[in-house]
């Protein structure tokens, strides 16, 4: 039941007896939304059901979407990266310009979220550009790799409520 024509899978993760995917869904030519779905393992058919659907449109498909299971504030859930590739604010005319959305607590763009399995989220960290890599060590150190605009790629040690500076 997964539409490959209008959706682009970003990451997969096995959680217990389910497969969790993050994906970019094409709504129209200039609107892509970020989603997370899961399906119980079944060798014949995976019945994916969304449990997170973003409300913000990106004019291009997302590139991040890395998933990692994580335990935060006594709750099990996922860490998920959301980039801001292609996003501009109305006053900007240059793609990926230094807009304020990664610094805006009300926007999902440029964030790492903690998402519980009911679909509720908290902004875990902000100020990211394109956080495509995500790894959690046994000691719960969270590492993220991120693409810079013209080089300047980063490896960041992610901390809860941390601000990683993009675009300031």
PDB file of N, CA and C in Angstrom, residues 81-162:
ATOM      1  N   UNK A  81      15.408  13.389  12.076  1.00  0.00           N
ATOM      2  CA  UNK A  81      15.989  14.620  11.537  1.00  0.00           C
ATOM      3  C   UNK A  81      15.101  15.157  10.412  1.00  0.00           C
ATOM      4  N   UNK A  82      14.906  16.486  10.410  1.00  0.00           N
ATOM      5  CA  UNK A  82      14.149  17.132   9.339  1.00  0.00           C
ATOM      6  C   UNK A  82      14.984  18.303   8.825  1.00  0.00           C
ATOM      7  N   UNK A  83      15.241  18.274   7.530  1.00  0.00           N
ATOM      8  CA  UNK A  83      16.095  19.308   6.935  1.00  0.00           C
ATOM      9  C   UNK A  83      15.258  20.490   6.463  1.00  0.00           C
ATOM     10  N   UNK A  84      15.949  21.447   5.863  1.00  0.00           N
ATOM     11  CA  UNK A  84      15.259  22.621   5.310  1.00  0.00           C
ATOM     12  C   UNK A  84      15.701  22.867   3.871  1.00  0.00           C
ATOM     13  N   UNK A  85      16.152  21.791   3.205  1.00  0.00           N
ATOM     14  CA  UNK A  85      16.625  21.903   1.832  1.00  0.00           C
ATOM     15  C   UNK A  85      15.515  22.423   0.929  1.00  0.00           C
ATOM     16  N   UNK A  86      15.797  23.425   0.165  1.00  0.00           N
ATOM     17  CA  UNK A  86      14.834  23.969  -0.781  1.00  0.00           C
ATOM     18  C   UNK A  86      13.833  24.948  -0.203  1.00  0.00           C
ATOM     19  N   UNK A  87      13.797  25.093   1.111  1.00  0.00           N
ATOM     20  CA  UNK A  87      12.789  25.934   1.745  1.00  0.00           C
ATOM     21  C   UNK A  87      13.248  27.392   1.750  1.00  0.00           C
ATOM     22  N   UNK A  88      12.352  28.263   1.364  1.00  0.00           N
ATOM     23  CA  UNK A  88      12.609  29.697   1.466  1.00  0.00           C
ATOM     24  C   UNK A  88      11.431  30.336   2.185  1.00  0.00           C
ATOM     25  N   UNK A  89      11.669  31.465   2.744  1.00  0.00           N
ATOM     26  CA  UNK A  89      10.574  32.249   3.314  1.00  0.00           C
ATOM     27  C   UNK A  89      10.078  33.181   2.222  1.00  0.00           C
ATOM     28  N   UNK A  90       8.855  33.679   2.330  1.00  0.00           N
ATOM     29  CA  UNK A  90       8.302  34.535   1.275  1.00  0.00           C
ATOM     30  C   UNK A  90       9.199  35.718   0.913  1.00  0.00           C
ATOM     31  N   UNK A  91       9.909  36.282   1.890  1.00  0.00           N
ATOM     32  CA  UNK A  91      10.736  37.458   1.590  1.00  0.00           C
ATOM     33  C   UNK A  91      12.051  37.085   0.906  1.00  0.00           C
ATOM     34  N   UNK A  92      12.354  35.793   0.872  1.00  0.00           N
ATOM     35  CA  UNK A  92      13.600  35.338   0.265  1.00  0.00           C
ATOM     36  C   UNK A  92      13.330  34.849  -1.156  1.00  0.00           C
ATOM     37  N   UNK A  93      14.314  34.954  -2.025  1.00  0.00           N
ATOM     38  CA  UNK A  93      14.150  34.417  -3.368  1.00  0.00           C
ATOM     39  C   UNK A  93      15.245  33.426  -3.732  1.00  0.00           C
ATOM     40  N   UNK A  94      16.085  33.098  -2.796  1.00  0.00           N
ATOM     41  CA  UNK A  94      17.177  32.172  -3.055  1.00  0.00           C
ATOM     42  C   UNK A  94      16.932  30.897  -2.254  1.00  0.00           C
ATOM     43  N   UNK A  95      16.920  29.769  -2.960  1.00  0.00           N
ATOM     44  CA  UNK A  95      16.732  28.484  -2.294  1.00  0.00           C
ATOM     45  C   UNK A  95      17.814  28.282  -1.237  1.00  0.00           C
ATOM     46  N   UNK A  96      17.441  27.769  -0.086  1.00  0.00           N
ATOM     47  CA  UNK A  96      18.353  27.499   1.028  1.00  0.00           C
ATOM     48  C   UNK A  96      18.990  28.759   1.577  1.00  0.00           C
ATOM     49  N   UNK A  97      18.369  29.890   1.325  1.00  0.00           N
ATOM     50  CA  UNK A  97      18.896  31.121   1.881  1.00  0.00           C
ATOM     51  C   UNK A  97      18.828  31.041   3.400  1.00  0.00           C
ATOM     52  N   UNK A  98      19.532  31.889   4.060  1.00  0.00           N
ATOM     53  CA  UNK A  98      19.583  31.860   5.515  1.00  0.00           C
ATOM     54  C   UNK A  98      18.283  32.311   6.138  1.00  0.00           C
ATOM     55  N   UNK A  99      17.219  31.545   5.909  1.00  0.00           N
ATOM     56  CA  UNK A  99      15.942  31.927   6.491  1.00  0.00           C
ATOM     57  C   UNK A  99      15.889  31.534   7.959  1.00  0.00           C
ATOM     58  N   UNK A 100      14.863  31.990   8.647  1.00  0.00           N
ATOM     59  CA  UNK A 100      14.797  31.835  10.100  1.00  0.00           C
ATOM     60  C   UNK A 100      14.079  30.562  10.557  1.00  0.00           C
ATOM     61  N   UNK A 101      13.577  29.739   9.642  1.00  0.00           N
ATOM     62  CA  UNK A 101      12.783  28.572  10.036  1.00  0.00           C
ATOM     63  C   UNK A 101      13.532  27.591  10.939  1.00  0.00           C
ATOM     64  N   UNK A 102      14.833  27.321  10.724  1.00  0.00           N
ATOM     65  CA  UNK A 102      15.523  26.428  11.661  1.00  0.00           C
ATOM     66  C   UNK A 102      15.622  26.991  13.085  1.00  0.00           C
ATOM     67  N   UNK A 103      15.462  28.307  13.234  1.00  0.00           N
ATOM     68  CA  UNK A 103      15.486  28.930  14.552  1.00  0.00           C
ATOM     69  C   UNK A 103      14.079  29.128  15.134  1.00  0.00           C
ATOM     70  N   UNK A 104      13.059  28.894  14.315  1.00  0.00           N
ATOM     71  CA  UNK A 104      11.666  29.101  14.720  1.00  0.00           C
ATOM     72  C   UNK A 104      11.146  27.852  15.433  1.00  0.00           C
ATOM     73  N   UNK A 105      10.819  27.969  16.697  1.00  0.00           N
ATOM     74  CA  UNK A 105      10.370  26.832  17.501  1.00  0.00           C
ATOM     75  C   UNK A 105       9.045  26.250  16.977  1.00  0.00           C
ATOM     76  N   UNK A 106       8.292  27.024  16.191  1.00  0.00           N
ATOM     77  CA  UNK A 106       7.004  26.569  15.670  1.00  0.00           C
ATOM     78  C   UNK A 106       7.097  25.900  14.300  1.00  0.00           C
ATOM     79  N   UNK A 107       8.294  25.830  13.740  1.00  0.00           N
ATOM     80  CA  UNK A 107       8.497  25.184  12.450  1.00  0.00           C
ATOM     81  C   UNK A 107       9.246  23.858  12.660  1.00  0.00           C
ATOM     82  N   UNK A 108       8.952  22.869  11.817  1.00  0.00           N
ATOM     83  CA  UNK A 108       9.672  21.593  11.878  1.00  0.00           C
ATOM     84  C   UNK A 108      10.978  21.632  11.094  1.00  0.00           C
ATOM     85  N   UNK A 109      11.112  22.602  10.185  1.00  0.00           N
ATOM     86  CA  UNK A 109      12.292  22.663   9.331  1.00  0.00           C
ATOM     87  C   UNK A 109      13.559  22.937  10.135  1.00  0.00           C
ATOM     88  N   UNK A 110      14.618  22.171   9.827  1.00  0.00           N
ATOM     89  CA  UNK A 110      15.907  22.377  10.474  1.00  0.00           C
ATOM     90  C   UNK A 110      15.943  21.906  11.917  1.00  0.00           C
ATOM     91  N   UNK A 111      15.236  20.814  12.207  1.00  0.00           N
ATOM     92  CA  UNK A 111      15.137  20.335  13.599  1.00  0.00           C
ATOM     93  C   UNK A 111      15.503  18.856  13.698  1.00  0.00           C
ATOM     94  N   UNK A 112      15.837  18.439  14.915  1.00  0.00           N
ATOM     95  CA  UNK A 112      15.799  17.036  15.299  1.00  0.00           C
ATOM     96  C   UNK A 112      14.663  16.960  16.311  1.00  0.00           C
ATOM     97  N   UNK A 113      13.711  16.074  16.042  1.00  0.00           N
ATOM     98  CA  UNK A 113      12.540  15.934  16.898  1.00  0.00           C
ATOM     99  C   UNK A 113      12.636  14.664  17.726  1.00  0.00           C
ATOM    100  N   UNK A 114      12.012  14.700  18.896  1.00  0.00           N
ATOM    101  CA  UNK A 114      11.710  13.468  19.607  1.00  0.00           C
ATOM    102  C   UNK A 114      10.225  13.229  19.379  1.00  0.00           C
ATOM    103  N   UNK A 115       9.892  12.075  18.842  1.00  0.00           N
ATOM    104  CA  UNK A 115       8.520  11.739  18.475  1.00  0.00           C
ATOM    105  C   UNK A 115       8.116  10.472  19.209  1.00  0.00           C
ATOM    106  N   UNK A 116       7.059  10.551  20.016  1.00  0.00           N
ATOM    107  CA  UNK A 116       6.604   9.327  20.678  1.00  0.00           C
ATOM    108  C   UNK A 116       5.762   8.522  19.688  1.00  0.00           C
ATOM    109  N   UNK A 117       5.370   7.317  20.087  1.00  0.00           N
ATOM    110  CA  UNK A 117       4.659   6.436  19.165  1.00  0.00           C
ATOM    111  C   UNK A 117       3.175   6.774  19.027  1.00  0.00           C
ATOM    112  N   UNK A 118       2.737   7.840  19.685  1.00  0.00           N
ATOM    113  CA  UNK A 118       1.380   8.354  19.479  1.00  0.00           C
ATOM    114  C   UNK A 118       1.384   9.479  18.438  1.00  0.00           C
ATOM    115  N   UNK A 119       2.576   9.866  17.969  1.00  0.00           N
ATOM    116  CA  UNK A 119       2.683  10.922  16.978  1.00  0.00           C
ATOM    117  C   UNK A 119       2.891  12.303  17.563  1.00  0.00           C
ATOM    118  N   UNK A 120       3.083  12.393  18.893  1.00  0.00           N
ATOM    119  CA  UNK A 120       3.344  13.686  19.543  1.00  0.00           C
ATOM    120  C   UNK A 120       4.847  13.939  19.536  1.00  0.00           C
ATOM    121  N   UNK A 121       5.224  15.179  19.327  1.00  0.00           N
ATOM    122  CA  UNK A 121       6.653  15.468  19.235  1.00  0.00           C
ATOM    123  C   UNK A 121       7.058  16.663  20.089  1.00  0.00           C
ATOM    124  N   UNK A 122       8.367  16.697  20.354  1.00  0.00           N
ATOM    125  CA  UNK A 122       9.031  17.843  20.974  1.00  0.00           C
ATOM    126  C   UNK A 122      10.221  18.188  20.101  1.00  0.00           C
ATOM    127  N   UNK A 123      10.541  19.461  20.009  1.00  0.00           N
ATOM    128  CA  UNK A 123      11.769  19.858  19.336  1.00  0.00           C
ATOM    129  C   UNK A 123      12.917  19.456  20.258  1.00  0.00           C
ATOM    130  N   UNK A 124      13.752  18.536  19.800  1.00  0.00           N
ATOM    131  CA  UNK A 124      14.879  18.058  20.596  1.00  0.00           C
ATOM    132  C   UNK A 124      16.054  19.019  20.437  1.00  0.00           C
ATOM    133  N   UNK A 125      16.321  19.419  19.193  1.00  0.00           N
ATOM    134  CA  UNK A 125      17.349  20.430  18.924  1.00  0.00           C
ATOM    135  C   UNK A 125      16.963  21.183  17.661  1.00  0.00           C
ATOM    136  N   UNK A 126      17.526  22.384  17.510  1.00  0.00           N
ATOM    137  CA  UNK A 126      17.177  23.216  16.359  1.00  0.00           C
ATOM    138  C   UNK A 126      18.437  23.830  15.766  1.00  0.00           C
ATOM    139  N   UNK A 127      18.228  24.592  14.681  1.00  0.00           N
ATOM    140  CA  UNK A 127      19.357  25.261  14.037  1.00  0.00           C
ATOM    141  C   UNK A 127      20.158  24.339  13.133  1.00  0.00           C
ATOM    142  N   UNK A 128      19.479  23.349  12.531  1.00  0.00           N
ATOM    143  CA  UNK A 128      20.148  22.420  11.613  1.00  0.00           C
ATOM    144  C   UNK A 128      19.821  22.802  10.177  1.00  0.00           C
ATOM    145  N   UNK A 129      20.727  22.469   9.267  1.00  0.00           N
ATOM    146  CA  UNK A 129      20.499  22.735   7.851  1.00  0.00           C
ATOM    147  C   UNK A 129      20.028  21.464   7.149  1.00  0.00           C
ATOM    148  N   UNK A 130      20.913  20.485   7.050  1.00  0.00           N
ATOM    149  CA  UNK A 130      20.574  19.213   6.413  1.00  0.00           C
ATOM    150  C   UNK A 130      21.166  18.077   7.246  1.00  0.00           C
ATOM    151  N   UNK A 131      20.555  17.740   8.377  1.00  0.00           N
ATOM    152  CA  UNK A 131      21.095  16.692   9.247  1.00  0.00           C
ATOM    153  C   UNK A 131      20.730  15.298   8.733  1.00  0.00           C
ATOM    154  N   UNK A 132      21.609  14.726   7.906  1.00  0.00           N
ATOM    155  CA  UNK A 132      21.281  13.455   7.272  1.00  0.00           C
ATOM    156  C   UNK A 132      21.727  12.232   8.062  1.00  0.00           C
ATOM    157  N   UNK A 133      22.713  12.354   8.907  1.00  0.00           N
ATOM    158  CA  UNK A 133      23.184  11.205   9.673  1.00  0.00           C
ATOM    159  C   UNK A 133      22.792  11.324  11.127  1.00  0.00           C
ATOM    160  N   UNK A 134      22.484  10.190  11.768  1.00  0.00           N
ATOM    161  CA  UNK A 134      22.096  10.186  13.172  1.00  0.00           C
ATOM    162  C   UNK A 134      22.530   8.860  13.786  1.00  0.00           C
ATOM    163  N   UNK A 135      23.229   8.946  14.909  1.00  0.00           N
ATOM    164  CA  UNK A 135      23.717   7.753  15.588  1.00  0.00           C
ATOM    165  C   UNK A 135      23.664   7.996  17.089  1.00  0.00           C
ATOM    166  N   UNK A 136      23.223   6.991  17.840  1.00  0.00           N
ATOM    167  CA  UNK A 136      23.189   7.079  19.291  1.00  0.00           C
ATOM    168  C   UNK A 136      24.063   5.965  19.844  1.00  0.00           C
ATOM    169  N   UNK A 137      25.030   6.336  20.686  1.00  0.00           N
ATOM    170  CA  UNK A 137      25.927   5.345  21.269  1.00  0.00           C
ATOM    171  C   UNK A 137      25.245   4.638  22.437  1.00  0.00           C
ATOM    172  N   UNK A 138      25.861   3.583  22.931  1.00  0.00           N
ATOM    173  CA  UNK A 138      25.345   2.870  24.098  1.00  0.00           C
ATOM    174  C   UNK A 138      25.278   3.779  25.319  1.00  0.00           C
ATOM    175  N   UNK A 139      26.137   4.794  25.360  1.00  0.00           N
ATOM    176  CA  UNK A 139      26.167   5.759  26.468  1.00  0.00           C
ATOM    177  C   UNK A 139      25.191   6.918  26.248  1.00  0.00           C
ATOM    178  N   UNK A 140      24.355   6.820  25.208  1.00  0.00           N
ATOM    179  CA  UNK A 140      23.361   7.830  24.849  1.00  0.00           C
ATOM    180  C   UNK A 140      23.948   9.150  24.363  1.00  0.00           C
ATOM    181  N   UNK A 141      25.143   9.101  23.797  1.00  0.00           N
ATOM    182  CA  UNK A 141      25.658  10.262  23.075  1.00  0.00           C
ATOM    183  C   UNK A 141      24.989  10.245  21.711  1.00  0.00           C
ATOM    184  N   UNK A 142      24.424  11.375  21.330  1.00  0.00           N
ATOM    185  CA  UNK A 142      23.751  11.486  20.033  1.00  0.00           C
ATOM    186  C   UNK A 142      24.672  12.242  19.093  1.00  0.00           C
ATOM    187  N   UNK A 143      25.019  11.617  17.982  1.00  0.00           N
ATOM    188  CA  UNK A 143      25.866  12.246  16.973  1.00  0.00           C
ATOM    189  C   UNK A 143      25.055  12.452  15.703  1.00  0.00           C
ATOM    190  N   UNK A 144      25.234  13.614  15.080  1.00  0.00           N
ATOM    191  CA  UNK A 144      24.550  13.920  13.835  1.00  0.00           C
ATOM    192  C   UNK A 144      25.556  14.476  12.833  1.00  0.00           C
ATOM    193  N   UNK A 145      25.437  14.035  11.590  1.00  0.00           N
ATOM    194  CA  UNK A 145      26.233  14.634  10.525  1.00  0.00           C
ATOM    195  C   UNK A 145      25.330  15.570   9.736  1.00  0.00           C
ATOM    196  N   UNK A 146      25.922  16.671   9.282  1.00  0.00           N
ATOM    197  CA  UNK A 146      25.124  17.720   8.657  1.00  0.00           C
ATOM    198  C   UNK A 146      25.913  18.347   7.516  1.00  0.00           C
ATOM    199  N   UNK A 147      25.221  18.629   6.415  1.00  0.00           N
ATOM    200  CA  UNK A 147      25.849  19.258   5.257  1.00  0.00           C
ATOM    201  C   UNK A 147      25.852  20.772   5.405  1.00  0.00           C
ATOM    202  N   UNK A 148      26.994  21.379   5.144  1.00  0.00           N
ATOM    203  CA  UNK A 148      27.090  22.828   5.098  1.00  0.00           C
ATOM    204  C   UNK A 148      26.713  23.331   3.712  1.00  0.00           C
ATOM    205  N   UNK A 149      26.553  24.651   3.537  1.00  0.00           N
ATOM    206  CA  UNK A 149      26.096  25.195   2.259  1.00  0.00           C
ATOM    207  C   UNK A 149      27.134  25.126   1.141  1.00  0.00           C
ATOM    208  N   UNK A 150      28.387  25.288   1.462  1.00  0.00           N
ATOM    209  CA  UNK A 150      29.476  25.224   0.486  1.00  0.00           C
ATOM    210  C   UNK A 150      30.661  24.569   1.187  1.00  0.00           C
ATOM    211  N   UNK A 151      30.513  23.296   1.497  1.00  0.00           N
ATOM    212  CA  UNK A 151      31.482  22.650   2.374  1.00  0.00           C
ATOM    213  C   UNK A 151      31.079  22.975   3.804  1.00  0.00           C
ATOM    214  N   UNK A 152      32.005  22.885   4.725  1.00  0.00           N
ATOM    215  CA  UNK A 152      31.677  23.186   6.109  1.00  0.00           C
ATOM    216  C   UNK A 152      30.773  22.147   6.742  1.00  0.00           C
ATOM    217  N   UNK A 153      30.846  20.914   6.243  1.00  0.00           N
ATOM    218  CA  UNK A 153      30.043  19.843   6.830  1.00  0.00           C
ATOM    219  C   UNK A 153      30.437  19.665   8.291  1.00  0.00           C
ATOM    220  N   UNK A 154      29.504  19.109   9.091  1.00  0.00           N
ATOM    221  CA  UNK A 154      29.712  19.028  10.541  1.00  0.00           C
ATOM    222  C   UNK A 154      29.395  17.641  11.069  1.00  0.00           C
ATOM    223  N   UNK A 155      30.036  17.329  12.175  1.00  0.00           N
ATOM    224  CA  UNK A 155      29.630  16.237  13.046  1.00  0.00           C
ATOM    225  C   UNK A 155      29.328  16.901  14.372  1.00  0.00           C
ATOM    226  N   UNK A 156      28.081  16.772  14.830  1.00  0.00           N
ATOM    227  CA  UNK A 156      27.663  17.445  16.059  1.00  0.00           C
ATOM    228  C   UNK A 156      27.301  16.441  17.141  1.00  0.00           C
ATOM    229  N   UNK A 157      27.665  16.770  18.373  1.00  0.00           N
ATOM    230  CA  UNK A 157      27.189  16.061  19.548  1.00  0.00           C
ATOM    231  C   UNK A 157      25.891  16.761  19.940  1.00  0.00           C
ATOM    232  N   UNK A 158      24.767  16.055  19.787  1.00  0.00           N
ATOM    233  CA  UNK A 158      23.452  16.665  19.967  1.00  0.00           C
ATOM    234  C   UNK A 158      23.043  16.610  21.428  1.00  0.00           C
ATOM    235  N   UNK A 159      22.593  17.742  21.926  1.00  0.00           N
ATOM    236  CA  UNK A 159      22.083  17.839  23.292  1.00  0.00           C
ATOM    237  C   UNK A 159      20.649  18.351  23.252  1.00  0.00           C
ATOM    238  N   UNK A 160      19.845  17.877  24.189  1.00  0.00           N
ATOM    239  CA  UNK A 160      18.446  18.296  24.278  1.00  0.00           C
ATOM    240  C   UNK A 160      18.372  19.814  24.457  1.00  0.00           C
ATOM    241  N   UNK A 161      17.531  20.435  23.673  1.00  0.00           N
ATOM    242  CA  UNK A 161      17.323  21.886  23.621  1.00  0.00           C
ATOM    243  C   UNK A 161      18.531  22.639  23.070  1.00  0.00           C
ATOM    244  N   UNK A 162      19.460  21.908  22.443  1.00  0.00           N
ATOM    245  CA  UNK A 162      20.622  22.543  21.836  1.00  0.00           C
ATOM    246  C   UNK A 162      20.255  23.316  20.592  1.00  0.00           C
TER     247      UNK A 162
END
